[in-house]
CSV table of C-alpha atoms in Angstrom, one decimal:
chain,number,residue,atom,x,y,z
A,1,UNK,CA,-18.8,-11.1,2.9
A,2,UNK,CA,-16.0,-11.7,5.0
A,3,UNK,CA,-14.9,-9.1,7.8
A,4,UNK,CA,-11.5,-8.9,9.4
A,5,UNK,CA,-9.1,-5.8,10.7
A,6,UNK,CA,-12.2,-4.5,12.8
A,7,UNK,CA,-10.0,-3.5,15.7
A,8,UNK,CA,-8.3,0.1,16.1
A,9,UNK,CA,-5.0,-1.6,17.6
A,10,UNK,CA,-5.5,-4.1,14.3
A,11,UNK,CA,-5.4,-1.0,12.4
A,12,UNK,CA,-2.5,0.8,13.7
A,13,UNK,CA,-0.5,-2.6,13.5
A,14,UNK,CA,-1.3,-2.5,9.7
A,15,UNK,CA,-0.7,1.0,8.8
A,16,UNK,CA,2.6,0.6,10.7
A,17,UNK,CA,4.0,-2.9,9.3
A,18,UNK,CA,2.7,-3.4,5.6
A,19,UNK,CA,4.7,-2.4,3.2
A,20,UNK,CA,3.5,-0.6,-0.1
A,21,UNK,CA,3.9,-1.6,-2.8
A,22,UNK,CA,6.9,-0.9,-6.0
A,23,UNK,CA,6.6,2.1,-7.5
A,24,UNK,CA,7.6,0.8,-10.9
A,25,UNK,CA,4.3,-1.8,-10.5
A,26,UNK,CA,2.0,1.2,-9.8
A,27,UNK,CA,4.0,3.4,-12.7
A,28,UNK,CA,2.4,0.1,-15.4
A,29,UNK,CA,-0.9,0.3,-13.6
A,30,UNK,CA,-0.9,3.9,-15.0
A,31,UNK,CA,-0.1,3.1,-18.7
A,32,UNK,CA,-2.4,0.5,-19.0
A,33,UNK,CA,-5.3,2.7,-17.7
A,34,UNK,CA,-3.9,6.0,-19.8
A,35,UNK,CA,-4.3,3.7,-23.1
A,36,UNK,CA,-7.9,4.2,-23.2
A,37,UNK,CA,-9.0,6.3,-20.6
A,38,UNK,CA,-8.0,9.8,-18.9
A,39,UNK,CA,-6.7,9.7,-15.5
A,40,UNK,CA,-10.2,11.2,-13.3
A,41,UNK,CA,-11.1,9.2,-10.4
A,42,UNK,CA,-9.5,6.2,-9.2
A,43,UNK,CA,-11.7,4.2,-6.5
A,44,UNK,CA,-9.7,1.7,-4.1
A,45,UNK,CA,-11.6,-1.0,-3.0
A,46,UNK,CA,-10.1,-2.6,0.1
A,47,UNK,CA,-7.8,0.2,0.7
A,48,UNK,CA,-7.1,-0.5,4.4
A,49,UNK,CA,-5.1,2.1,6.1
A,50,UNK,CA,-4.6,3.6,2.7
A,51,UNK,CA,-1.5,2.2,1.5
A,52,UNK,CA,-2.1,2.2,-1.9
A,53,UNK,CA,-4.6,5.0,-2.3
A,54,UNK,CA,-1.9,7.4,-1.4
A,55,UNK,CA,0.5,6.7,-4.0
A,56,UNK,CA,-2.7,6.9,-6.6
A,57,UNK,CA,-3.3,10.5,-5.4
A,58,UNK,CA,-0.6,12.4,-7.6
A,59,UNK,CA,-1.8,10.1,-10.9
A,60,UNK,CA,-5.7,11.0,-10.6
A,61,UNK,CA,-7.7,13.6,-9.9
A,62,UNK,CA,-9.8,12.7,-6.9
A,63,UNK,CA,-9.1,9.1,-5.3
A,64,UNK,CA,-11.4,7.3,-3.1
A,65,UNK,CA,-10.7,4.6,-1.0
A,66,UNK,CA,-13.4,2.0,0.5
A,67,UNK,CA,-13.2,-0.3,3.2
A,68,UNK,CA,-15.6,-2.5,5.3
A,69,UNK,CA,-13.3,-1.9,8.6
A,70,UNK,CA,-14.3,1.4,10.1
A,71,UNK,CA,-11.2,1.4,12.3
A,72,UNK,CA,-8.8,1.0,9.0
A,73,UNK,CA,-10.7,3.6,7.4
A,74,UNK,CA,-10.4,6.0,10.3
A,75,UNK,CA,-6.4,4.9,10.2
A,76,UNK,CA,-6.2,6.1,6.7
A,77,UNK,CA,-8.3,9.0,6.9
A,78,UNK,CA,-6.1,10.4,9.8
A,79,UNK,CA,-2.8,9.9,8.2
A,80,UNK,CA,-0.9,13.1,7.5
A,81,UNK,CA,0.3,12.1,3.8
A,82,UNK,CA,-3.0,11.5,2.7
A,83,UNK,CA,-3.1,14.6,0.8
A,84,UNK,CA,-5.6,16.5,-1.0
A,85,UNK,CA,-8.1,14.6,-3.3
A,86,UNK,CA,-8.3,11.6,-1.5
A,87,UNK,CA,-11.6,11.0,0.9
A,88,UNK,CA,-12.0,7.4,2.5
A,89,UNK,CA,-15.6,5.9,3.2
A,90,UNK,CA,-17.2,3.1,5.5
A,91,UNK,CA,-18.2,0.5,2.5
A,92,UNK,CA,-17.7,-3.1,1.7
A,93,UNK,CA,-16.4,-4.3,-1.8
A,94,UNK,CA,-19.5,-5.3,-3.6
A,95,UNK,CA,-21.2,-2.0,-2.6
A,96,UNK,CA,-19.4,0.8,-3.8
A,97,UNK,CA,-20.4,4.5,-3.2
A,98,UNK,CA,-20.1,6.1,-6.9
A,99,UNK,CA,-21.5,5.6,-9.9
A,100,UNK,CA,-21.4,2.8,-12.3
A,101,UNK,CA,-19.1,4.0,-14.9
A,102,UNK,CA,-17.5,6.6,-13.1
A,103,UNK,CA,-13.9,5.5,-12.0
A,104,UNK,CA,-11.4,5.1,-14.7
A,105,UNK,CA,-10.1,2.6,-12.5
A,106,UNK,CA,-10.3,0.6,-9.6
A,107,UNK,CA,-7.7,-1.0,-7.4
A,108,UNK,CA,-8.9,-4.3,-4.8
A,109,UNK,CA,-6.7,-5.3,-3.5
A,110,UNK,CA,-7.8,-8.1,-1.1
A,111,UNK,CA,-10.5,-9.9,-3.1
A,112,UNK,CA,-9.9,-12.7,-0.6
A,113,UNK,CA,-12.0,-11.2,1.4
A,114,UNK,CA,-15.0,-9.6,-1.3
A,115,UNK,CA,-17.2,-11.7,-3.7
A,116,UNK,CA,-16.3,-11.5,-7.1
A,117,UNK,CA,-19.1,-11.9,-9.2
A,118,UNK,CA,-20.3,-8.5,-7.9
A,119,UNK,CA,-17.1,-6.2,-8.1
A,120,UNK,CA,-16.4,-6.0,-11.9
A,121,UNK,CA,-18.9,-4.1,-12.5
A,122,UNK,CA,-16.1,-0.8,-13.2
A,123,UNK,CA,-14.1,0.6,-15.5
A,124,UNK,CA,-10.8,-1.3,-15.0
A,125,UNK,CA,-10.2,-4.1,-12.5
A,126,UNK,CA,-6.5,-4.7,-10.9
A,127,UNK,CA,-5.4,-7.2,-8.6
A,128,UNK,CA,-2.3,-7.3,-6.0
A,129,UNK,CA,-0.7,-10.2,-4.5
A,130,UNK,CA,2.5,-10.2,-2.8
A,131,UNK,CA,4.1,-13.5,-0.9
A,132,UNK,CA,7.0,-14.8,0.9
A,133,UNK,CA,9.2,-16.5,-2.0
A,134,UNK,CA,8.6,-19.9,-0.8
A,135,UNK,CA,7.3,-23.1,-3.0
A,136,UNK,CA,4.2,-23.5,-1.3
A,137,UNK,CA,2.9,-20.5,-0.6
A,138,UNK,CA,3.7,-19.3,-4.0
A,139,UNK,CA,2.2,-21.9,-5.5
A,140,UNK,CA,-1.3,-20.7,-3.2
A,141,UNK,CA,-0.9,-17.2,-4.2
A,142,UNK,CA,-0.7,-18.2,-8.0
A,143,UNK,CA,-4.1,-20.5,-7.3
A,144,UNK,CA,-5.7,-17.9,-6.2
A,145,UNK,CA,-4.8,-15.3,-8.7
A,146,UNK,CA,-5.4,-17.8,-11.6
A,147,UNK,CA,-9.1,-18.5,-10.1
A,148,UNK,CA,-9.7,-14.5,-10.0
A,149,UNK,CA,-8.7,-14.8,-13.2
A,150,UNK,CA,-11.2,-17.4,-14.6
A,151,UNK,CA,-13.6,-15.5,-12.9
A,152,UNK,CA,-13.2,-12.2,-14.7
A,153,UNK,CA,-16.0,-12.0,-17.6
A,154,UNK,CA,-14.5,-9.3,-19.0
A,155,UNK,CA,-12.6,-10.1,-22.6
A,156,UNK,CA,-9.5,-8.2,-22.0
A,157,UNK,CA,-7.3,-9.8,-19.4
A,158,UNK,CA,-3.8,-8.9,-18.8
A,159,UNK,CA,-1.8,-11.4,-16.7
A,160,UNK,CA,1.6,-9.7,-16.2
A,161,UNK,CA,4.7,-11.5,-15.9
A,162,UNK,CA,6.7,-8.8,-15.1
A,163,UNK,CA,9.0,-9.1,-12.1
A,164,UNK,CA,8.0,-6.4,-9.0
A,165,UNK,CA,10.0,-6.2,-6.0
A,166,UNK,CA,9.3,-5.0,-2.9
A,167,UNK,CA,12.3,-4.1,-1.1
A,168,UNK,CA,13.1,-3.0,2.5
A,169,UNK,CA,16.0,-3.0,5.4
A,170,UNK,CA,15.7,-6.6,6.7
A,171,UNK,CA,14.5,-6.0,10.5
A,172,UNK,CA,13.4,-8.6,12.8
A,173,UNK,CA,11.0,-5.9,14.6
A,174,UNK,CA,9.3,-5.5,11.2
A,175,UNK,CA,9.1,-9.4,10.6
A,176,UNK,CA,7.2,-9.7,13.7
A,177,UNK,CA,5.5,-6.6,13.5
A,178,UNK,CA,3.7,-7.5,10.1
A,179,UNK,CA,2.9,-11.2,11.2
A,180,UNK,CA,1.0,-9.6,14.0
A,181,UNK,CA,-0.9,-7.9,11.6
A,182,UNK,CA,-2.8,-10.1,10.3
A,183,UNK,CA,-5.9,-11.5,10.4
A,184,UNK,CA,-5.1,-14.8,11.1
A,185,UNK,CA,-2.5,-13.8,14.1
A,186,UNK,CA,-6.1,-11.9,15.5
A,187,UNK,CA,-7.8,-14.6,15.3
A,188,UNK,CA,-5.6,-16.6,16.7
A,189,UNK,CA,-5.5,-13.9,19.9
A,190,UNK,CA,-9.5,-13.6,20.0
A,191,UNK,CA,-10.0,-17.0,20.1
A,192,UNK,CA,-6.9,-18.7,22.7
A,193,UNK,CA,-5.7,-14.7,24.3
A,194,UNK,CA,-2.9,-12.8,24.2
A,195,UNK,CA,-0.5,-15.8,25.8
A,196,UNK,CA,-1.0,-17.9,22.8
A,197,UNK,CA,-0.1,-14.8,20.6
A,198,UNK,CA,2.6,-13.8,22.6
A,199,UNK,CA,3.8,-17.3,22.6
A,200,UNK,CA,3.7,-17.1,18.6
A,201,UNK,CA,5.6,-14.6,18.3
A,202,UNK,CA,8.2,-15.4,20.7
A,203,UNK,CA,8.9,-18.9,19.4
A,204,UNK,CA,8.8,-17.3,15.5
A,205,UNK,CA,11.4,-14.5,16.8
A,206,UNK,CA,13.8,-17.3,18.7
A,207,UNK,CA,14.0,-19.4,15.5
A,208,UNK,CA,14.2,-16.5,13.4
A,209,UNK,CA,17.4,-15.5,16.0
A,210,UNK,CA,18.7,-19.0,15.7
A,211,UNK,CA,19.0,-18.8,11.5
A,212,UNK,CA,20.7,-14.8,12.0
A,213,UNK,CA,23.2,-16.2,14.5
A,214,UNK,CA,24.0,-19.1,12.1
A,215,UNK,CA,24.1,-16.7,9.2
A,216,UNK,CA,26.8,-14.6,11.4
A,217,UNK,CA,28.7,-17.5,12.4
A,218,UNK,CA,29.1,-18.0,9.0
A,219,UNK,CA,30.7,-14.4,7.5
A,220,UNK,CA,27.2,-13.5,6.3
A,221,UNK,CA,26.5,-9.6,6.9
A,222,UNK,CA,22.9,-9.4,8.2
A,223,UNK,CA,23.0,-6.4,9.0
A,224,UNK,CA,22.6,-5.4,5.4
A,225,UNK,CA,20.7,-7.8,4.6
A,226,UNK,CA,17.3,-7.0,2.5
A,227,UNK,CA,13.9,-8.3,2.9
A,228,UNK,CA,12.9,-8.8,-1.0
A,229,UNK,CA,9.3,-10.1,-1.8
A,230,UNK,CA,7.4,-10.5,-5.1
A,231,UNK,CA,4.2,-8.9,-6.3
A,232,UNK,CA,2.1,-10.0,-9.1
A,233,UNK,CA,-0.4,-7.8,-11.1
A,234,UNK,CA,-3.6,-9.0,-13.1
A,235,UNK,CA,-5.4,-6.2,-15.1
A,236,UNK,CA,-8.7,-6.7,-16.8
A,237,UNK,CA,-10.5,-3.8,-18.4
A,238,UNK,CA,-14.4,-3.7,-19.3
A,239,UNK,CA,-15.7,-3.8,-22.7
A,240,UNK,CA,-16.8,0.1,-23.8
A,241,UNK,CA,-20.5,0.3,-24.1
A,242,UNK,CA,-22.2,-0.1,-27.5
């Protein structure tokens, strides 16, 4: 298994910068789990500072969310709209802490970082991807997905081609601020220090200057301007026992 997001600061930086995600993609999450099973427990695997597991708490009755990163799980545990019925617990993907059977669903979302062939073993299985609407990268997110798909033994597979948004102010602090949370801008800081880091982010904040200016030059109100990415959402639901 894969481990990243291990550091407390990492964890802040994440709680603080990702965004969540639509509520009109979580509100289809819910149908598709109501068609054939009542709302109990929802288990999310790779819930990192608990992002997602707090906007399942109304839906469910209890919600847990897993993580191999103590420090995220100590970030979600401690925020103050966690709410009551959700409990978060030290545990990697392929390992988790309830009963087979007992979720009605179950929400990864980072199987980049979990082995597949030993977390559908549940209820219902859900994957989240969101990108940066650009050729190339899209065309890696949809890769991937497709290849969690093909893995999926289950018989009922829901790819869905719906459009979700998520939609924010468009802030150049926040641009920043998420870049440096992730794992590869860490990496990148454990292995050459902070300078290199630092140098990262400085060089991606002058360019990122340079395009606003032009923008401005040019009548075009960024101020107001929105930062719009795309999520996608594969659903796969196990066959009921015999």
């Amino acid at each position: 298994m894969l481990r990243a997001f291990e550091g407390s600061q990492h964890a802040r930086l994440y709680a603080q910068f990702r965004p969540e995600p639509p509520a009109a993609l979580i509100a289809h999450v819910l149908q598709y789990v109501r068609r054939s099973s009542p709302l109990h427990r929802a288990v999310d695997v790779g819930c990192g500072s608990g992002q997602n597991t707090r906007l399942l708490a109304p839906h469910f009755g209890s919600v847990l969310g897993t993580d191999i990163s103590p420090a995220q799980v100590a970030e979600a545990a401690g925020s103050s709209t966690s709410g009551g019925g959700v409990t978060y617990q030290v545990a990697p993907a392929e390992e988790i802490p309830v009963p087979d059977g007992s979720p009605s669903f179950r929400l990864p979302d980072g199987t980049v970082w979990t082995e597949l062939d030993d977390i559908f073993k549940e209820v219902l299985y859900v994957h989240l991807a969101d990108h940066w609407p650009m050729p190339t990268l899209l065309g890696d997110i949809m890769s991937k997905t497709h290849e969690a798909e093909a893995m999926i033994s289950y018989p009922e597979i829901q790819w869905d081609e719906e459009s979700y948004f998520i939609e924010r102010p468009f802030s150049l602090e926040l641009v920043l601020g998420e870049i440096a949370s992730w794992s590869g801008y860490q990496e990148l800081v454990a292995a050459r220090g902070a300078a290199d880091g630092d140098s990262l982010l400085r060089r991606t904040r002058e360019k990122m200057c340079a395009v606003i200016n032009d923008a401005q030059s040019r009548g075009i109100d960024v101020a107001s301007a929105t930062e719009r990415r795309q999520s996608y959402l594969l659903m796969a639901r196990k066959p009921a026992a015999e």
